[in-house]
PDB file of C-alpha atoms in Angstrom:
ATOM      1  CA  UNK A   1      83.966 -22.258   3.471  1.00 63.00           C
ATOM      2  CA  UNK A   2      87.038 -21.352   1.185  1.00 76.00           C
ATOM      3  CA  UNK A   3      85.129 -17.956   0.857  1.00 94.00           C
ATOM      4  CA  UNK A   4      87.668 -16.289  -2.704  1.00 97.00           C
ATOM      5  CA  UNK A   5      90.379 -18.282  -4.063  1.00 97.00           C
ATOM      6  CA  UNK A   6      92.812 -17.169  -6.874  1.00 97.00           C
ATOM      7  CA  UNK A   7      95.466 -19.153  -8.483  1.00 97.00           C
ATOM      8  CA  UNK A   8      98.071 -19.139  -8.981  1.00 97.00           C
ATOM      9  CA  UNK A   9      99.629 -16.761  -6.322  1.00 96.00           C
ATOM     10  CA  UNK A  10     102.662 -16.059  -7.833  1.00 97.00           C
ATOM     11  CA  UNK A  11     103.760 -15.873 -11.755  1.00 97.00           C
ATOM     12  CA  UNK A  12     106.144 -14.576 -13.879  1.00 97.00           C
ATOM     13  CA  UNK A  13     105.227 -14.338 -17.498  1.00 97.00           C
ATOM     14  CA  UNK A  14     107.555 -12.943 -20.672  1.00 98.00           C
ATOM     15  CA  UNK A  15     106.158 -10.473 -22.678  1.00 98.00           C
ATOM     16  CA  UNK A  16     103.245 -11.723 -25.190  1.00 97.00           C
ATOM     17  CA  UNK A  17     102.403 -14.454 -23.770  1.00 97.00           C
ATOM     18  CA  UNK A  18      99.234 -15.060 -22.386  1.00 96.00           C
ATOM     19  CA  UNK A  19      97.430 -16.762 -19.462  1.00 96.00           C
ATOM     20  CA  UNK A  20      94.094 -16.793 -17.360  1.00 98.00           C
ATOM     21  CA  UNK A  21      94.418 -16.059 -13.692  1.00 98.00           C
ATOM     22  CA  UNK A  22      91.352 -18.391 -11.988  1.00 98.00           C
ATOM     23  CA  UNK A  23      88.816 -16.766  -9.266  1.00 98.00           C
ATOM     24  CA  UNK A  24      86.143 -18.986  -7.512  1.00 98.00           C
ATOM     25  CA  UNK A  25      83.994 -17.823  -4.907  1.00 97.00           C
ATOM     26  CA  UNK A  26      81.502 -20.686  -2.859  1.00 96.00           C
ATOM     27  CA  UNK A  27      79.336 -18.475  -0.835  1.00 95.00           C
ATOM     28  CA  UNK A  28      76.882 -17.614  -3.987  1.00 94.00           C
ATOM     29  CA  UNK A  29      77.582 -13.959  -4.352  1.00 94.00           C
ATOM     30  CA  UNK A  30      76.543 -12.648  -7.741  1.00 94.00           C
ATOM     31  CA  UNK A  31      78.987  -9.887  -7.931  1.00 94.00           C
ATOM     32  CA  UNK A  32      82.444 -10.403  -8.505  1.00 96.00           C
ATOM     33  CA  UNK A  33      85.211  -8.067  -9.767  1.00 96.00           C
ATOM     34  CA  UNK A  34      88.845  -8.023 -10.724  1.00 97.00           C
ATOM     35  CA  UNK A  35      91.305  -5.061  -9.251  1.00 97.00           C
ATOM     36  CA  UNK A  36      95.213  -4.382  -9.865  1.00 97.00           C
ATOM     37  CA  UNK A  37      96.891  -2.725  -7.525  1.00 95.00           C
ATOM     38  CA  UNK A  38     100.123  -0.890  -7.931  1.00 92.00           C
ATOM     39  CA  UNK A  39     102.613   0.943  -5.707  1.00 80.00           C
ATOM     40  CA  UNK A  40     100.737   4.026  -4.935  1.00 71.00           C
ATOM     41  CA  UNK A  41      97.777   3.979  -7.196  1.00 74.00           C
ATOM     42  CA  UNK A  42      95.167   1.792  -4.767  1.00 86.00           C
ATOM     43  CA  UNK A  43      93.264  -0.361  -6.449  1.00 92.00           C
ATOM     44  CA  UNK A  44      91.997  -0.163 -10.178  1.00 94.00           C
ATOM     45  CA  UNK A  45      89.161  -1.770 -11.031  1.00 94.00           C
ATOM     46  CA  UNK A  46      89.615  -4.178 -14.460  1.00 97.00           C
ATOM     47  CA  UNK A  47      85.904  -5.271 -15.060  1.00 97.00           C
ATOM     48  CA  UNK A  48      82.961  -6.805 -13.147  1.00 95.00           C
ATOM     49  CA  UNK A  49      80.126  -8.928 -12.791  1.00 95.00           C
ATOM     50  CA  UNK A  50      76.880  -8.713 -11.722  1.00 93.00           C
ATOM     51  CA  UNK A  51      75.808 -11.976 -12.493  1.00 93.00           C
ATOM     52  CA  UNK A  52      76.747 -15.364 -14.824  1.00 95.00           C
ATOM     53  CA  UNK A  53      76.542 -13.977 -18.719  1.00 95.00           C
ATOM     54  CA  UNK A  54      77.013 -10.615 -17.647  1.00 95.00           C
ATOM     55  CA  UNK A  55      80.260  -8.793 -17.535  1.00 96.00           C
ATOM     56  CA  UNK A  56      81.686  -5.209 -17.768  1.00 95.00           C
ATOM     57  CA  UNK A  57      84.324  -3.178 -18.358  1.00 95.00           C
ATOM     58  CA  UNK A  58      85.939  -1.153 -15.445  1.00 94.00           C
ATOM     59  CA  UNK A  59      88.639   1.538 -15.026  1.00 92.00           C
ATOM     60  CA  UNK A  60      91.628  -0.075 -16.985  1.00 95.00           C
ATOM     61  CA  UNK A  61      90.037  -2.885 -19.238  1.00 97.00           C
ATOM     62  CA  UNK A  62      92.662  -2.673 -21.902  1.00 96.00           C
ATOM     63  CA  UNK A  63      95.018  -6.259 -22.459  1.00 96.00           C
ATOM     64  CA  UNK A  64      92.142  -8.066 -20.000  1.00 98.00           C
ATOM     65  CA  UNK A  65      89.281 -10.267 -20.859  1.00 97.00           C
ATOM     66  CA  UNK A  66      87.029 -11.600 -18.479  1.00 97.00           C
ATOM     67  CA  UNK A  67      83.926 -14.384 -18.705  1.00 96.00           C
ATOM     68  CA  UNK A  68      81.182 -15.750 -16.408  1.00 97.00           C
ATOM     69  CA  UNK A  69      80.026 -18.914 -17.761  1.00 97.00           C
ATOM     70  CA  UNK A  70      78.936 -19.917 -13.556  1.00 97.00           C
ATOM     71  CA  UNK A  71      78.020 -17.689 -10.715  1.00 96.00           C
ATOM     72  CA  UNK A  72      81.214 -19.374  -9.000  1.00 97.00           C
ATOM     73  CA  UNK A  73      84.066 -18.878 -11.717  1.00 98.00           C
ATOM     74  CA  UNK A  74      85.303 -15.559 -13.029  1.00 98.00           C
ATOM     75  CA  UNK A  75      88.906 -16.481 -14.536  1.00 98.00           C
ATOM     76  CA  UNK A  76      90.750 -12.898 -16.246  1.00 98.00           C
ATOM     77  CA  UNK A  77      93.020 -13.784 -19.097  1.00 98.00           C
ATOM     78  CA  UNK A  78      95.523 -11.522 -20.320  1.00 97.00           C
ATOM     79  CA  UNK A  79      95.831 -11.335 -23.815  1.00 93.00           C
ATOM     80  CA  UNK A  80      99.554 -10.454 -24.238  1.00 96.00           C
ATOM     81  CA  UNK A  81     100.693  -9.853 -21.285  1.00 97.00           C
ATOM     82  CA  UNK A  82     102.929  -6.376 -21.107  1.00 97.00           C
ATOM     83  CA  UNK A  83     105.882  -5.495 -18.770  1.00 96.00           C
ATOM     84  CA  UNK A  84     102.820  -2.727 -17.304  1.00 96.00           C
ATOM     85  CA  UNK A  85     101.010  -5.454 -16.526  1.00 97.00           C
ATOM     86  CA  UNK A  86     103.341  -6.269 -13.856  1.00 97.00           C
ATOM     87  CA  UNK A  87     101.045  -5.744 -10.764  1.00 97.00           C
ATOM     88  CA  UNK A  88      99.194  -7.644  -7.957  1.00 96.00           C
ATOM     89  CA  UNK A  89      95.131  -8.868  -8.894  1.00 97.00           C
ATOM     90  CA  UNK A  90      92.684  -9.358  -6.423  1.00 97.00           C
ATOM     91  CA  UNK A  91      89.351 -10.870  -7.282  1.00 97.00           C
ATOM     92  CA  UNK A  92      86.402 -10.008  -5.249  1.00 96.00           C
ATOM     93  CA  UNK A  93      82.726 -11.201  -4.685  1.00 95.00           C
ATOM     94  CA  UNK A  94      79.852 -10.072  -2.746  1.00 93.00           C
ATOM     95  CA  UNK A  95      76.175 -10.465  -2.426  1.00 90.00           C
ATOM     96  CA  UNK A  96      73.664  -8.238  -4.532  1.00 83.00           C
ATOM     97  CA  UNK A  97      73.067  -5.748  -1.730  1.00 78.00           C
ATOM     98  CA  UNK A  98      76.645  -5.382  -1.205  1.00 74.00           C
ATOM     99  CA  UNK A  99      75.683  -4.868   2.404  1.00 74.00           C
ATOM    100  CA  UNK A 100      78.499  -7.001   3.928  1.00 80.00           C
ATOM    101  CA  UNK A 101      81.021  -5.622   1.321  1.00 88.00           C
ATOM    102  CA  UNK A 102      83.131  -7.903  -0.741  1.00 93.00           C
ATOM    103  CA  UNK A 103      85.481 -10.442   0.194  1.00 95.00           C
ATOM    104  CA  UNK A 104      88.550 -10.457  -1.545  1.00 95.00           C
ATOM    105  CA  UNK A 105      90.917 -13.295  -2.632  1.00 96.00           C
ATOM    106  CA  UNK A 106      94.380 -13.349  -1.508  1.00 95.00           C
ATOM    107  CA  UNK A 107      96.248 -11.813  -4.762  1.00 96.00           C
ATOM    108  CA  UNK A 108      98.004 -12.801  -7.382  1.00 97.00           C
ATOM    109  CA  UNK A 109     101.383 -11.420  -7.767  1.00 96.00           C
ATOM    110  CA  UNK A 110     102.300 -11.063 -11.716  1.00 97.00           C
ATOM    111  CA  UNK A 111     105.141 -10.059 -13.039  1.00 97.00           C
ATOM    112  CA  UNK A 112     106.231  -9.543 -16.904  1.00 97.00           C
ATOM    113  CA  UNK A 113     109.163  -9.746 -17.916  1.00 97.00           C
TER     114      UNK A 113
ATOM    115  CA  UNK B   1      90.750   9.199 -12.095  1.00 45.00           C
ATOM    116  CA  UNK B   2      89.798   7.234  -9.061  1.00 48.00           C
ATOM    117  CA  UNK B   3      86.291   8.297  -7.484  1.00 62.00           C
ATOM    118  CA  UNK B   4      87.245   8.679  -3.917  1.00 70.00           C
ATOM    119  CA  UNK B   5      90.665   9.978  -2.346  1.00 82.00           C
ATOM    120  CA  UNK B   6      91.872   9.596   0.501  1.00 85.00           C
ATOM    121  CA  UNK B   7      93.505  12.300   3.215  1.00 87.00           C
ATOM    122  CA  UNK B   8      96.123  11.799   4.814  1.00 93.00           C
ATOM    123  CA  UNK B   9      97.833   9.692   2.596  1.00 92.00           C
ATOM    124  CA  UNK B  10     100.276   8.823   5.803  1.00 95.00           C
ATOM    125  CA  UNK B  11      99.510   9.076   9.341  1.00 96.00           C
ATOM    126  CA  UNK B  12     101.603   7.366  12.647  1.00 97.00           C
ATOM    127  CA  UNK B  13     100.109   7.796  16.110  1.00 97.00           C
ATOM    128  CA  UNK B  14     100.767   6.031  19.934  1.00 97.00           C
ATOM    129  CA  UNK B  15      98.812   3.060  20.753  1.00 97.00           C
ATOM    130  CA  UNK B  16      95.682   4.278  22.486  1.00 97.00           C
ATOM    131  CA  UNK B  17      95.185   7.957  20.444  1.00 97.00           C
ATOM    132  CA  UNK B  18      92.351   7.842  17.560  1.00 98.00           C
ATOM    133  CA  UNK B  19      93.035   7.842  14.460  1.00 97.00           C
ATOM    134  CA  UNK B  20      91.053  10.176  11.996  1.00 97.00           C
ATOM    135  CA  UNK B  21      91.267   9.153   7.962  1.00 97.00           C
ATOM    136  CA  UNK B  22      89.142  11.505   5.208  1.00 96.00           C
ATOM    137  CA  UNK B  23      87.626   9.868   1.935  1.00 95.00           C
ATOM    138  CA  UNK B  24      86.544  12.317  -0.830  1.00 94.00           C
ATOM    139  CA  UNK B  25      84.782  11.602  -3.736  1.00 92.00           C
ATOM    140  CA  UNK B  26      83.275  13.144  -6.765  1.00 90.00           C
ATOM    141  CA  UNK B  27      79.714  11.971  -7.663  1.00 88.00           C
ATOM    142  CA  UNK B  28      76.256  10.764  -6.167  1.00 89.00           C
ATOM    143  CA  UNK B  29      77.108   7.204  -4.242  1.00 89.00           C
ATOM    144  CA  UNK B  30      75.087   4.319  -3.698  1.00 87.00           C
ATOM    145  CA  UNK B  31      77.008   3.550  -0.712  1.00 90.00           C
ATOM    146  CA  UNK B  32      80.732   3.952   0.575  1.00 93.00           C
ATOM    147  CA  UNK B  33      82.331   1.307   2.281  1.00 94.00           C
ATOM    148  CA  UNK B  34      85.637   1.466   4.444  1.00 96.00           C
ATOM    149  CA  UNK B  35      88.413  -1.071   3.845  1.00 96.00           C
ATOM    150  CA  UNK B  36      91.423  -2.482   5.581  1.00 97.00           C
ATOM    151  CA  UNK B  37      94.200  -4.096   4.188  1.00 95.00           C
ATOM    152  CA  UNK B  38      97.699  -5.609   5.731  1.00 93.00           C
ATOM    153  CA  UNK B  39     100.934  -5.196   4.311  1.00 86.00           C
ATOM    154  CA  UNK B  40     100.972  -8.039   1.195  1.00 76.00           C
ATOM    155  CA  UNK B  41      97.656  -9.431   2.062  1.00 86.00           C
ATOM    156  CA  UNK B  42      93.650  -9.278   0.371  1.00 88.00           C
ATOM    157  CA  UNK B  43      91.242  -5.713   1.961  1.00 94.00           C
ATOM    158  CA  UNK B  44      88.703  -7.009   4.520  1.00 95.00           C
ATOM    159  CA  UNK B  45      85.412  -5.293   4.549  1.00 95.00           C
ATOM    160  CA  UNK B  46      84.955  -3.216   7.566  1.00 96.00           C
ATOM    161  CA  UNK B  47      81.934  -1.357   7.093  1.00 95.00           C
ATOM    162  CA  UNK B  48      79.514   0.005   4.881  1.00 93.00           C
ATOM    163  CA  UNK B  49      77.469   3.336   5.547  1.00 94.00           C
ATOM    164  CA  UNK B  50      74.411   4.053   2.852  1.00 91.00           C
ATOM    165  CA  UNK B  51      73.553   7.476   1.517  1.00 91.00           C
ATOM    166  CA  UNK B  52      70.577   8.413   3.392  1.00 93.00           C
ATOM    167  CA  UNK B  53      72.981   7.543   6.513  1.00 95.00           C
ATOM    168  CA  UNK B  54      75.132  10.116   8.223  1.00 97.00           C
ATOM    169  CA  UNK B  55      77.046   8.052  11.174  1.00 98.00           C
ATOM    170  CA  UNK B  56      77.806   4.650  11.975  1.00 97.00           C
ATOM    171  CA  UNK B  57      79.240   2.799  14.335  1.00 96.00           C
ATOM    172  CA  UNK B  58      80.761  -0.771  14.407  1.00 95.00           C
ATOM    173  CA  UNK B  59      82.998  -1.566  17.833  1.00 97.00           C
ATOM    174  CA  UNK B  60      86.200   0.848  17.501  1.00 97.00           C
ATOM    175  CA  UNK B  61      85.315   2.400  14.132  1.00 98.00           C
ATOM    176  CA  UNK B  62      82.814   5.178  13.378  1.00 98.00           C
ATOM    177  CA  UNK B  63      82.359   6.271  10.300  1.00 98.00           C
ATOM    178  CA  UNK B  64      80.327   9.682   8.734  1.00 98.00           C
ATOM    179  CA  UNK B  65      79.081  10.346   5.921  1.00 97.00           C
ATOM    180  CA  UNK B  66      78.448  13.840   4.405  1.00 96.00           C
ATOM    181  CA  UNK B  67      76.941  13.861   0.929  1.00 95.00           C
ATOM    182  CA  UNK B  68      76.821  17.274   0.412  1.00 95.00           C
ATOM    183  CA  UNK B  69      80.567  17.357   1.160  1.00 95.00           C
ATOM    184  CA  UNK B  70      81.201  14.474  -1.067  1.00 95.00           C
ATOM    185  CA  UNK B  71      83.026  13.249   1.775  1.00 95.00           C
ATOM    186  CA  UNK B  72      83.605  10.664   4.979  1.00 97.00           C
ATOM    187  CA  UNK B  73      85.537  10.111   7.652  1.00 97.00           C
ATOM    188  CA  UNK B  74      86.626   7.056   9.684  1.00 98.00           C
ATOM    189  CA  UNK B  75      87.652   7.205  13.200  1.00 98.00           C
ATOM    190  CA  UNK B  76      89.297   4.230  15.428  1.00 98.00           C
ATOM    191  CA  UNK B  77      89.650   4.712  19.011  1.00 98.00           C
ATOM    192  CA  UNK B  78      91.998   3.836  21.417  1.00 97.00           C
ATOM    193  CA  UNK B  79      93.874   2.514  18.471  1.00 97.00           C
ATOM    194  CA  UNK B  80      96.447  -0.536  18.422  1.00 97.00           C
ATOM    195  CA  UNK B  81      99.781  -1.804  17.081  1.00 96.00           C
ATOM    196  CA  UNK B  82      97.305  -4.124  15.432  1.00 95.00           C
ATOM    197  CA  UNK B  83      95.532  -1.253  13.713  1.00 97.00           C
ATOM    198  CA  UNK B  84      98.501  -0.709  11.615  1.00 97.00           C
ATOM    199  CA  UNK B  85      97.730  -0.973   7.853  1.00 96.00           C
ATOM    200  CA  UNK B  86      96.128   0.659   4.682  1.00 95.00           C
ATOM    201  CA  UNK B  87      92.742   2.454   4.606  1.00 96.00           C
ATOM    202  CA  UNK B  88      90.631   2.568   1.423  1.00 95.00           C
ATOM    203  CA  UNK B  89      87.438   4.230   0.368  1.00 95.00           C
ATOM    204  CA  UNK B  90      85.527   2.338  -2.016  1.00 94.00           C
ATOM    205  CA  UNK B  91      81.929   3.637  -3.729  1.00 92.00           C
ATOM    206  CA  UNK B  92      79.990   2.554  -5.767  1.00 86.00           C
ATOM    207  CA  UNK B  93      78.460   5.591  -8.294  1.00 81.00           C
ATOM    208  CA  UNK B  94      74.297   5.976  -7.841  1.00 76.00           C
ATOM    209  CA  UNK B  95      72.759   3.394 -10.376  1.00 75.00           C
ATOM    210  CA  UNK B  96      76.073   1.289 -11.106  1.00 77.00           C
ATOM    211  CA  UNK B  97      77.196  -1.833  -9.380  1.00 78.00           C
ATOM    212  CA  UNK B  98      80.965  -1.297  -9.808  1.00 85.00           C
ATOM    213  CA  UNK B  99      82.912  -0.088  -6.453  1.00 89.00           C
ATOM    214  CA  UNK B 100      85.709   2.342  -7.105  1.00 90.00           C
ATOM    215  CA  UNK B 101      88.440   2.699  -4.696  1.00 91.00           C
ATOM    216  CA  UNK B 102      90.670   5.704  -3.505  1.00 89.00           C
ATOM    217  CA  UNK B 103      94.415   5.290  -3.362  1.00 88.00           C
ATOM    218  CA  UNK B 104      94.121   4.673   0.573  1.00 92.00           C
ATOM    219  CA  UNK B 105      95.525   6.190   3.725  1.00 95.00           C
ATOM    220  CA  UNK B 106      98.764   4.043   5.456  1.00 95.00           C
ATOM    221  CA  UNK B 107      98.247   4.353   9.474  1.00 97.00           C
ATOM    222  CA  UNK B 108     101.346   3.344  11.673  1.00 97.00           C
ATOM    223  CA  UNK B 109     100.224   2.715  14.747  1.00 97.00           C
ATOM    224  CA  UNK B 110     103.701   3.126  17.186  1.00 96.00           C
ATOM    225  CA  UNK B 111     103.598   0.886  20.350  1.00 90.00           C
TER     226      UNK B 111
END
């Protein structure tokens, strides 16, 4: 099993432009979840999932969208992508009772410039 | 504001002393789970502890829980070089499905 995958790992964007960063999960989980994490500040959540058609927003929604059209794919686009934008994302997934936590992708490094 | 925080924010011991790490947080929880994460890598889930639960144990780590605290605490004993890496809190808020986490304590664990 490939368990979370995110893609790209690395990108550098200039400001405005815009792109989706791609999250699949195989193991079925209905909840997924984008974070950012910055020097210092942990992680942030961006918005969730608890299951396909259903999405909301987190801690720091603002300049993010987010869809889930499957239970496997939950892609986050940036709108217009801003130099405080510049962070690492981690997408996450677990299973309704949340009992074995979430697994987490491997990051995506972004940086605006 | 984040929901949980952890205390210390930095902590180095020798190989083979425990290791003590505080999470604080500010409302009713579901659930709080512990995290670990290496330097540049994804957090792996290392254990989960529900409300109506007050200690848990899972090899090296033990974890309590003190809800009228608002607070937990992970210990790892006999730790190792190994050990060394970020701690986070996360919890999830009573009735929501979205897990918050705390801005994490770094352990150095000195050979």
């Amino acid at each position: 099993n490939a368990g979370v995958t995110q893609t790209p790992k690395f990108q550098v964007l200039k400001t405005g432009q815009s792109m989706t960063l791609q999250c699949a999960q195989d193991m079925n989980h209905e909840y997924m979840s984008w974070y950012r994490q910055d020097p210092g500040m942990g992680l942030r959540l961006i918005h969730y999932s608890v299951g396909a058609g259903i999405t909301d927003q987190g801690e720091v929604p603002n300049g993010y969208n987010v869809s889930r059209s499957t239970t496997e794919d939950f892609p986050l686009r940036l709108l217009s992508a801003a130099p405080s934008q510049t962070s690492v994302y981690f997408c996450a997934s677990s299973r309704r009772d949340s009992y074995y936590g979430y697994t987490f992708g491997s990051g995506t490094r972004l940086t605006v410039v | 504001s984040q929901q949980g925080e952890e205390d210390p924010q930095a902590l180095s011991i020798q190989e083979g002393e425990n290791a003590t790490m505080n999470c604080s947080y500010k409302t009713s929880i579901n659930n709080l789970q512990w995290y670990r994460q290496n330097s540049g890598r994804g957090l792996v889930h290392l254990i989960l502890i529900r409300s109506n639960e007050r200690e848990k144990h899972s090899g090296r780590l033990r974890v309590t829980l003190d809800t009228s605290k608002k607070s937990s605490s992970l210990l790892i004993t006999a730790s190792r070089a190994a050990d060394t890496a970020s701690y986070f809190c996360a919890t999830s808020r009573a009735g929501t499905y979205k897990y918050i986490f705390g801005t994490g304590t770094r352990l150095k664990v000195l050979a």
